[in-house]
PDB file of C-alpha atoms in Angstrom:
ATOM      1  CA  UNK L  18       5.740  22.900 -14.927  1.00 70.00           C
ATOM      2  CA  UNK L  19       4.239  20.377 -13.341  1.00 76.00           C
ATOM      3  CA  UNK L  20       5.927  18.060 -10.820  1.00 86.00           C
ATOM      4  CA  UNK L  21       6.118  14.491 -11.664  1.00 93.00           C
ATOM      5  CA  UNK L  22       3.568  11.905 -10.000  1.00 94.00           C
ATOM      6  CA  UNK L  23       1.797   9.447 -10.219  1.00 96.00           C
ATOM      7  CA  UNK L  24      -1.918   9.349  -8.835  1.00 96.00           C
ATOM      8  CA  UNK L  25      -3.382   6.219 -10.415  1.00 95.00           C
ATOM      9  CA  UNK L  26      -3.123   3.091 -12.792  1.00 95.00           C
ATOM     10  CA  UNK L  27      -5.560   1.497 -14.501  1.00 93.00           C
ATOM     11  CA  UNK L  28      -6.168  -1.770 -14.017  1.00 91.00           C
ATOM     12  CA  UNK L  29      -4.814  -2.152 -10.450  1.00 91.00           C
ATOM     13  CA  UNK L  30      -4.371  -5.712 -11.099  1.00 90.00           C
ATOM     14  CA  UNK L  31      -2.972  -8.184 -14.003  1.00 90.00           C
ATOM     15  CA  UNK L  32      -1.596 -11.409 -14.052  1.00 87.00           C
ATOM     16  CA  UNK L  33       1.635 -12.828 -12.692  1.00 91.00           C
ATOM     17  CA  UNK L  34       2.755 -13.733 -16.521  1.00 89.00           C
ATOM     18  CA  UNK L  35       3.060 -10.094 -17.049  1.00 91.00           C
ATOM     19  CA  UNK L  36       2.125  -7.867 -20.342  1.00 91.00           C
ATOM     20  CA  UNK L  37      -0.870  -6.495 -18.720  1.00 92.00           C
ATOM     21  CA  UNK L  38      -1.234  -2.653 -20.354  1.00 94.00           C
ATOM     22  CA  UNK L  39      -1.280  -0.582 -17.733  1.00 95.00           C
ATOM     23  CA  UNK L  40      -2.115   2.917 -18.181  1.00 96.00           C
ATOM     24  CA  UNK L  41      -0.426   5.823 -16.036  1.00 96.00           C
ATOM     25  CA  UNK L  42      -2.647   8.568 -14.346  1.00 96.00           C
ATOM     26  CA  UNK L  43      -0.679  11.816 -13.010  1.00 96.00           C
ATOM     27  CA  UNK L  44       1.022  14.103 -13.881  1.00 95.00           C
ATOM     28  CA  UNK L  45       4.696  16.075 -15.224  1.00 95.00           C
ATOM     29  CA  UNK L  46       5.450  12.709 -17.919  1.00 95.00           C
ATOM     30  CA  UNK L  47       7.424  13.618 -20.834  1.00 94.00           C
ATOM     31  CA  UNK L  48       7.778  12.069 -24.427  1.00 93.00           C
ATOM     32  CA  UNK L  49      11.569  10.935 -24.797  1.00 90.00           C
ATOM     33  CA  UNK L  50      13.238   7.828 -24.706  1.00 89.00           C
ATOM     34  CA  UNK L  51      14.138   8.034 -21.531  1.00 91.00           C
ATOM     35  CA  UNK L  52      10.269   7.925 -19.671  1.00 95.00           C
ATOM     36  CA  UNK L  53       9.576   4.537 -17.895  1.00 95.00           C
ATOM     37  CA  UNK L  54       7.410   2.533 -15.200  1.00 96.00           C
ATOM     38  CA  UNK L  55       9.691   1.111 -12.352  1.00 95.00           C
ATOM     39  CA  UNK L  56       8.006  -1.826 -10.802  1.00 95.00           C
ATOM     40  CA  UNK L  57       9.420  -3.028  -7.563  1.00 93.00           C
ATOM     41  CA  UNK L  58       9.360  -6.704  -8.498  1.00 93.00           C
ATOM     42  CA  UNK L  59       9.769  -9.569  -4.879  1.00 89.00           C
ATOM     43  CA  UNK L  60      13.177 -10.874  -5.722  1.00 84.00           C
ATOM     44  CA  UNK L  61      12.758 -14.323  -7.090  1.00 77.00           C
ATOM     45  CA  UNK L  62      13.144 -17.068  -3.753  1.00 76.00           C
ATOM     46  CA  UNK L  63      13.414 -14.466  -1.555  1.00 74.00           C
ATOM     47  CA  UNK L  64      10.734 -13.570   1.394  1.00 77.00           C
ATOM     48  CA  UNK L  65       9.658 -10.545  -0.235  1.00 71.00           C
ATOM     49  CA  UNK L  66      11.852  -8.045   1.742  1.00 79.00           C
ATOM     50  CA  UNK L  67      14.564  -7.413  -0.916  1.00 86.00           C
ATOM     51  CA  UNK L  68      13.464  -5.787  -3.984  1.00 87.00           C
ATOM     52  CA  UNK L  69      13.787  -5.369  -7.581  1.00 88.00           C
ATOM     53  CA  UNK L  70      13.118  -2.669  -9.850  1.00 89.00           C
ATOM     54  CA  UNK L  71      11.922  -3.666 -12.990  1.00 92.00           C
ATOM     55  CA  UNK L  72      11.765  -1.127 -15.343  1.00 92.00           C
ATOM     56  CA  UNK L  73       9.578  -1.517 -18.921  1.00 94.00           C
ATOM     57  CA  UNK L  74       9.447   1.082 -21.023  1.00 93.00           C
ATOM     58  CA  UNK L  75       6.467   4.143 -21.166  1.00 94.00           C
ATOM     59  CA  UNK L  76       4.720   5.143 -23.979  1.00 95.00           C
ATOM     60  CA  UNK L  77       3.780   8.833 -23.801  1.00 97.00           C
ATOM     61  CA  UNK L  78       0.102   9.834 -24.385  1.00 97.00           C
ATOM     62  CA  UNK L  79      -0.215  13.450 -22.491  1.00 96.00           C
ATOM     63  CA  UNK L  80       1.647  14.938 -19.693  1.00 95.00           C
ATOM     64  CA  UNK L  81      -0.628  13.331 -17.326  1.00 96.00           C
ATOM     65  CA  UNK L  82      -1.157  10.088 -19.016  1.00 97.00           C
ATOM     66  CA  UNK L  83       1.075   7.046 -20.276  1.00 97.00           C
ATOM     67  CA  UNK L  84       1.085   3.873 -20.933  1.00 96.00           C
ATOM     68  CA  UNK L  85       3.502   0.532 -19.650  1.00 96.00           C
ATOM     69  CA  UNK L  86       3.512  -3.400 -19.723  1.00 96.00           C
ATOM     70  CA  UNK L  87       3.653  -4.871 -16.570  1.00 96.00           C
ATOM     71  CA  UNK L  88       6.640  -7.246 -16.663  1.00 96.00           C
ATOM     72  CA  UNK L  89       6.593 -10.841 -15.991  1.00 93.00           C
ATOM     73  CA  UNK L  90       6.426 -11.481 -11.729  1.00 92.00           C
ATOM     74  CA  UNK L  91       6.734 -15.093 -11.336  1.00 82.00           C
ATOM     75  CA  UNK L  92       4.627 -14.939  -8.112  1.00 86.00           C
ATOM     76  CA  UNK L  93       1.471 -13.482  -6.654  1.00 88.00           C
ATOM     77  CA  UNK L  94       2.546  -9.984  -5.309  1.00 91.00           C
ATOM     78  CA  UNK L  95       2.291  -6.152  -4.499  1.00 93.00           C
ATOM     79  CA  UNK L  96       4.325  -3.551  -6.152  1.00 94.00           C
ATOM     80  CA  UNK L  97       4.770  -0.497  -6.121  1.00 94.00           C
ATOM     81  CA  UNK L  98       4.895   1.667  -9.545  1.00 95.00           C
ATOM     82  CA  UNK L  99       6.490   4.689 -10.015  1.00 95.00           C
ATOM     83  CA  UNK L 100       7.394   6.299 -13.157  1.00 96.00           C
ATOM     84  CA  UNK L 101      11.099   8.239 -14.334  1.00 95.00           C
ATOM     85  CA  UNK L 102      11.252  10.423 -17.315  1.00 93.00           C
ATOM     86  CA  UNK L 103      14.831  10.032 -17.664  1.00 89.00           C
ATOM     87  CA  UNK L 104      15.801   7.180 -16.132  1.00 83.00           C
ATOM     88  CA  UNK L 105      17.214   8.519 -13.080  1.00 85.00           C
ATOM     89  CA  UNK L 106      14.706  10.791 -11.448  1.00 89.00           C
ATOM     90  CA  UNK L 107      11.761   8.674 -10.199  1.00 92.00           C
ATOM     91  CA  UNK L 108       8.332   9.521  -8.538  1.00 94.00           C
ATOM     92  CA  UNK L 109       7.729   7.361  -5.050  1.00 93.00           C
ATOM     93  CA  UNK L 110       4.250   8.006  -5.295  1.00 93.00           C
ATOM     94  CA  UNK L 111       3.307   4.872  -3.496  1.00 93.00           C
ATOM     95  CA  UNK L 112       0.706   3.593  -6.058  1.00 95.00           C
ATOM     96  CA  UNK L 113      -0.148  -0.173  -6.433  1.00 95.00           C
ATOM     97  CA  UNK L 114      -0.043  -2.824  -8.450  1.00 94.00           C
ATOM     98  CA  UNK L 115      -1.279  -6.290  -7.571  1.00 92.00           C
ATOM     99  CA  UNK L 116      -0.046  -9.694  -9.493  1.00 92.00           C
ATOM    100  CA  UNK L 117      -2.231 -12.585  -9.452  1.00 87.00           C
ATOM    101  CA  UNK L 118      -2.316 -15.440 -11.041  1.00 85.00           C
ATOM    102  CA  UNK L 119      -4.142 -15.887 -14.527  1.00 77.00           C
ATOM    103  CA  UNK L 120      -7.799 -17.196 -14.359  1.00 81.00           C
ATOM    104  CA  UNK L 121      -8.148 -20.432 -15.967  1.00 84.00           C
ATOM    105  CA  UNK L 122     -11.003 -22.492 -17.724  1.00 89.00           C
ATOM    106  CA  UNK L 123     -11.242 -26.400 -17.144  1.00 90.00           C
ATOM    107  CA  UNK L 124     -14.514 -27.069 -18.390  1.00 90.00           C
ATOM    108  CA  UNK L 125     -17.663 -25.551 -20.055  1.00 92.00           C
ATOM    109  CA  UNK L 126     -21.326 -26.477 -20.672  1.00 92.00           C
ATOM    110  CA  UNK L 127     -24.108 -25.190 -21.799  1.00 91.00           C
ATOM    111  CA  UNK L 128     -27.148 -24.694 -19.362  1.00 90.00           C
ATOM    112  CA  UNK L 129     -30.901 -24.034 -21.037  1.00 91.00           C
ATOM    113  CA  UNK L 130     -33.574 -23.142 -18.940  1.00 85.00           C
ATOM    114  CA  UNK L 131     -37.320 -22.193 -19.900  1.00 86.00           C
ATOM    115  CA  UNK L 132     -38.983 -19.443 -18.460  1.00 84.00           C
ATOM    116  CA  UNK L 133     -42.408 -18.829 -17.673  1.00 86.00           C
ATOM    117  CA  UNK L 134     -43.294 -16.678 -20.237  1.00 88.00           C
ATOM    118  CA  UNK L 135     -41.535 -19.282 -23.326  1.00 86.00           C
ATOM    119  CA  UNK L 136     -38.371 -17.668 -23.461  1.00 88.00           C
ATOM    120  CA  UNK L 137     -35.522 -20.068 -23.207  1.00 89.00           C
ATOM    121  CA  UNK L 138     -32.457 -18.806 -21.289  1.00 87.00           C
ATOM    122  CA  UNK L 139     -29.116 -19.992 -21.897  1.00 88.00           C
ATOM    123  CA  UNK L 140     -26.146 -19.835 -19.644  1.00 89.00           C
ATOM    124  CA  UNK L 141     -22.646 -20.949 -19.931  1.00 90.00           C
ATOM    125  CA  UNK L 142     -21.554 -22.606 -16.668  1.00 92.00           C
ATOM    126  CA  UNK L 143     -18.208 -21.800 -16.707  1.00 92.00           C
ATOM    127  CA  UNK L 144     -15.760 -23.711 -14.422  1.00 92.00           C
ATOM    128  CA  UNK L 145     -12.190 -23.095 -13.981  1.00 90.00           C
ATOM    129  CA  UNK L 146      -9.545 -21.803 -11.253  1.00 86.00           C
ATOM    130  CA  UNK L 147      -8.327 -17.996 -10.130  1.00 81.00           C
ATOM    131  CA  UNK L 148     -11.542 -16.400 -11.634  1.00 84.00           C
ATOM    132  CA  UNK L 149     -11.584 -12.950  -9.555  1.00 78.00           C
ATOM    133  CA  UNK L 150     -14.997 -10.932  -8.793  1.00 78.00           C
ATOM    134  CA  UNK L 151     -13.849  -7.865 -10.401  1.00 77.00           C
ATOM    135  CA  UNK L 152     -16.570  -5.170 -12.330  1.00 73.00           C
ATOM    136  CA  UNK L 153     -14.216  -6.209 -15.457  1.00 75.00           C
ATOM    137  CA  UNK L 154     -15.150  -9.748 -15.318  1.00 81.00           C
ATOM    138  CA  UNK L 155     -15.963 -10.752 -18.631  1.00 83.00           C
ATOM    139  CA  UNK L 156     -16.636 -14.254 -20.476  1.00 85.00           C
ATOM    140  CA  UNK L 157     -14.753 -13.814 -24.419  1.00 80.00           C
ATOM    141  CA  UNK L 158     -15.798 -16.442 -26.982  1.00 73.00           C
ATOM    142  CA  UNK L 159     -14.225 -16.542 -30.407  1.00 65.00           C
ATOM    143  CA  UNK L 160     -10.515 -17.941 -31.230  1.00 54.00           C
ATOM    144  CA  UNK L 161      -7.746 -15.990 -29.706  1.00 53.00           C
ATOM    145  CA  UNK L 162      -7.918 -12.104 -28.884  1.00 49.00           C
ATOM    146  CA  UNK L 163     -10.204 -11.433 -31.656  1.00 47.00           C
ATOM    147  CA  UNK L 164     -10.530  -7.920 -30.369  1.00 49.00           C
ATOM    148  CA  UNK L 165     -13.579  -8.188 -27.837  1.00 48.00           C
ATOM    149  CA  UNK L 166     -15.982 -10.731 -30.571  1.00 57.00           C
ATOM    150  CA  UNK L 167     -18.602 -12.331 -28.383  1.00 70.00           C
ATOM    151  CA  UNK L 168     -17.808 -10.679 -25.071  1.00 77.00           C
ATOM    152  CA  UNK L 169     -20.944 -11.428 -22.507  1.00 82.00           C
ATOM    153  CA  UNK L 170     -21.304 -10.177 -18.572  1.00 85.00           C
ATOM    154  CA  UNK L 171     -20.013 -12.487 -16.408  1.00 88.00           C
ATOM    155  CA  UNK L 172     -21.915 -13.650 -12.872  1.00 90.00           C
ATOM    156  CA  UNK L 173     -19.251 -14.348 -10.722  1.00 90.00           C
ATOM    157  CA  UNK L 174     -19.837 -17.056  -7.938  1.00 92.00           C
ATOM    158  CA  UNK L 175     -16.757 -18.414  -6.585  1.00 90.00           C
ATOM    159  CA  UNK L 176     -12.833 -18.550  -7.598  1.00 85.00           C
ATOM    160  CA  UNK L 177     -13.601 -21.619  -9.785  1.00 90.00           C
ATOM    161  CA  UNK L 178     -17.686 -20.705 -11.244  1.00 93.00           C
ATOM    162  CA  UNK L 179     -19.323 -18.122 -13.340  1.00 92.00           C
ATOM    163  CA  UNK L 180     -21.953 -17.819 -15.205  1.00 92.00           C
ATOM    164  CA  UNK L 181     -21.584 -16.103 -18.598  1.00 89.00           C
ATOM    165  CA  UNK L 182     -24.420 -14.922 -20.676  1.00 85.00           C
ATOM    166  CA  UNK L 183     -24.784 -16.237 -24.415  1.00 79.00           C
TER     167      UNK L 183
END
């Protein structure tokens, strides 16, 4: 059987507001009640040193794949996740997660340029704070979390500018 680990998570990343999915990579998880993710949350006004271990709740998918919510972090940190199948035994594989703080959009307008062959090109300039240049960077039109209606590539050029395509 294999031993318990964990070699990955997917994304690596997620806001500070927690309730990012994050999905489990390694190996030895079991289906139960008992399997978990252990984050090793800052302790709130503290300098960081003294730590607390969150734990949310896995949902089994294979034996070398589950799934978690990050919980809620109140600040921009670094954790460390590890994963228990009982609530008792748990990895210390080392992985990490990083918190940051949610991107967010103050203003948008639409640019239209011409090119030289008569096409017109538009843009949304997109300004806002905590954008992050990430390969998952992606501009979502549409009310609410529609499911992924009117998703476009994003251009990122700074923490507060990108440029979506319509």
């Amino acid at each position: 059987e294999a031993p318990m680990l964990v070699s990955g998570i997917v994304p690596s990343a997620g806001a500070v507001e927690g309730s990012t999915l994050v999905q489990v990579l390694g190996s030895g998880f079991k289906a139960g009640s008992g399997l978990g993710c252990m984050f090793a949350l800052a302790k709130a006004g503290g300098d960081g040193s003294e730590r607390v271990m969150t734990v949310t709740e896995g949902r089994w998918e294979t034996s070398s794949k589950m799934v978690c919510e990050s919980p809620r972090a109140g600040s921009e940190q670094t954790v460390s996740v590890e994963v228990s199948n009982n609530g008792a035994d748990v990895t210390s594989s080392g992985v990490q997660f990083v918190y940051e703080r949610a991107p967010t959009v103050t203003g948008v307008e639409l640019l239209v340029q011409q090119e030289a062959d008569g096409v017109e090109r538009r843009m949304l300039r997109v300004t806002g704070k905590h954008f992050v240049q990430s390969p998952s960077l992606r501009c979502r039109r549409g009310a609410g979390s529609a499911g992924m209606h009117g998703v476009s590539d994003a251009r990122y050029v700074s923490s507060s500018l990108v440029y979506c395509r319509t």
